[in-house]
XYZ file of C-alpha atoms in Angstrom:
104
model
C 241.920 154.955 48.129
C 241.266 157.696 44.873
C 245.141 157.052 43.735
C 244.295 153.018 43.875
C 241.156 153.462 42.379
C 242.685 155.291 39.574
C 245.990 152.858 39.147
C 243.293 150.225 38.689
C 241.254 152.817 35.816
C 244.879 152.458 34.494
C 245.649 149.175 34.334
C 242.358 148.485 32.644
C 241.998 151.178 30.247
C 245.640 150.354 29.219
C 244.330 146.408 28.418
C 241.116 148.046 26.382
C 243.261 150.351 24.271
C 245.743 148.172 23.453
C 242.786 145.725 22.300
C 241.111 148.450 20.572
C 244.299 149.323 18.571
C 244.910 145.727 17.350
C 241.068 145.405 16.536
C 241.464 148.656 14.111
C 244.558 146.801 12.831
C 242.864 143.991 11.801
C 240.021 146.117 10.377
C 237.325 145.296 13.178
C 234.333 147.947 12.492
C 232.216 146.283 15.095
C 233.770 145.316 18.745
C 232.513 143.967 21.863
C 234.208 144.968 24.893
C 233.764 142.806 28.110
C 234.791 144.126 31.510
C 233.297 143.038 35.203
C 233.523 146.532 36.689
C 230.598 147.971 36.373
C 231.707 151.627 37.208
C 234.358 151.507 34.850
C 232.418 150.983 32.128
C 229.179 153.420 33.533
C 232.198 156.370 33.495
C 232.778 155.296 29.637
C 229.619 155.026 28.189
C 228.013 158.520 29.919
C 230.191 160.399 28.165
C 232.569 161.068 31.412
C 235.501 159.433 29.856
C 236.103 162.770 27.412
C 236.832 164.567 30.214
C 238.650 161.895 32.703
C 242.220 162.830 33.521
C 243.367 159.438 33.445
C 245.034 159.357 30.195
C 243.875 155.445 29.047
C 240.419 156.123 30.394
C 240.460 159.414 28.102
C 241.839 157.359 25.125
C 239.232 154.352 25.166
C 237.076 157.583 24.589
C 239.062 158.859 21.222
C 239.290 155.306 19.758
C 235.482 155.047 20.385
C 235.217 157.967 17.851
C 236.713 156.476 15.182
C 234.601 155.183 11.881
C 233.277 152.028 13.881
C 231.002 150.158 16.184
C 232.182 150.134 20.127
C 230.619 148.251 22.372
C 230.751 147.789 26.102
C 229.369 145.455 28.182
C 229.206 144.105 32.091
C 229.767 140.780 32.881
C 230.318 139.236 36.385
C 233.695 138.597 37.536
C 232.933 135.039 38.589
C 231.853 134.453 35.084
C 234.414 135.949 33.748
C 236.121 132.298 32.985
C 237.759 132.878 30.152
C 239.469 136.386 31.052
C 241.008 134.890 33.810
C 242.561 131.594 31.831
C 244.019 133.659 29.347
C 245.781 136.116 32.120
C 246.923 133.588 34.278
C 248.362 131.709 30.682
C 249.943 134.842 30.312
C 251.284 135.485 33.436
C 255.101 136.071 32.970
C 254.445 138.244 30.043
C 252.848 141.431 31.704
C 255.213 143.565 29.600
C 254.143 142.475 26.392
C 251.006 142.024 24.237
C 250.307 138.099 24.255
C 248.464 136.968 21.185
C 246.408 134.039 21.527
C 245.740 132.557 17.752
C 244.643 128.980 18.934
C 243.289 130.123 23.188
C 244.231 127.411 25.519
């Protein structure tokens, strides 16, 4: 159950750090980060993400550092609409970054 629970930590730190990244990139200095697991973001925002040994969870934690404004925020899965059309839109690209100019 801990190694799930940490491929999961994974999977979504990954997604956050790769948004983070192209937010810097396009010279973001405030950013609003919505996720619907609650304990995922309680682990970043006390502080326990600069000493996680899951190497995306640790990284969300550097990029927070940086000369900008980070934040994150709950929202319930079932309302979570939007997430959920753009990953199934993307499904068959799970390898790559998928850019949405004009979201479906």
């Amino acid at each position: 159950m801990v190694k799930r629970v940490a491929k999961v930590f994974q999977i979504k730190a990954r997604a956050i750090v790769e948004g983070m990244k192209l937010a810097w990139l396009k010279g973001y200095k405030q950013v609003e980060i919505n996720c619907d697991d609650a304990m995922f973001i309680d682990i970043i925002c006390n502080g326990l993400a600069s000493i996680s040994n899951i190497t995306g969870v640790y990284l969300i934690h550097k990029w927070c550092n940086k000369d900008w404004k980070v934040k994150f925020r709950h929202v319930l899965r079932g309302s979570n609409k939007l997430a959920n059309c753009l990953g199934n839109a993307a499904i068959g690209n799970l390898n790559q970054l998928v850019l949405f100019t004009d979201p479906p």
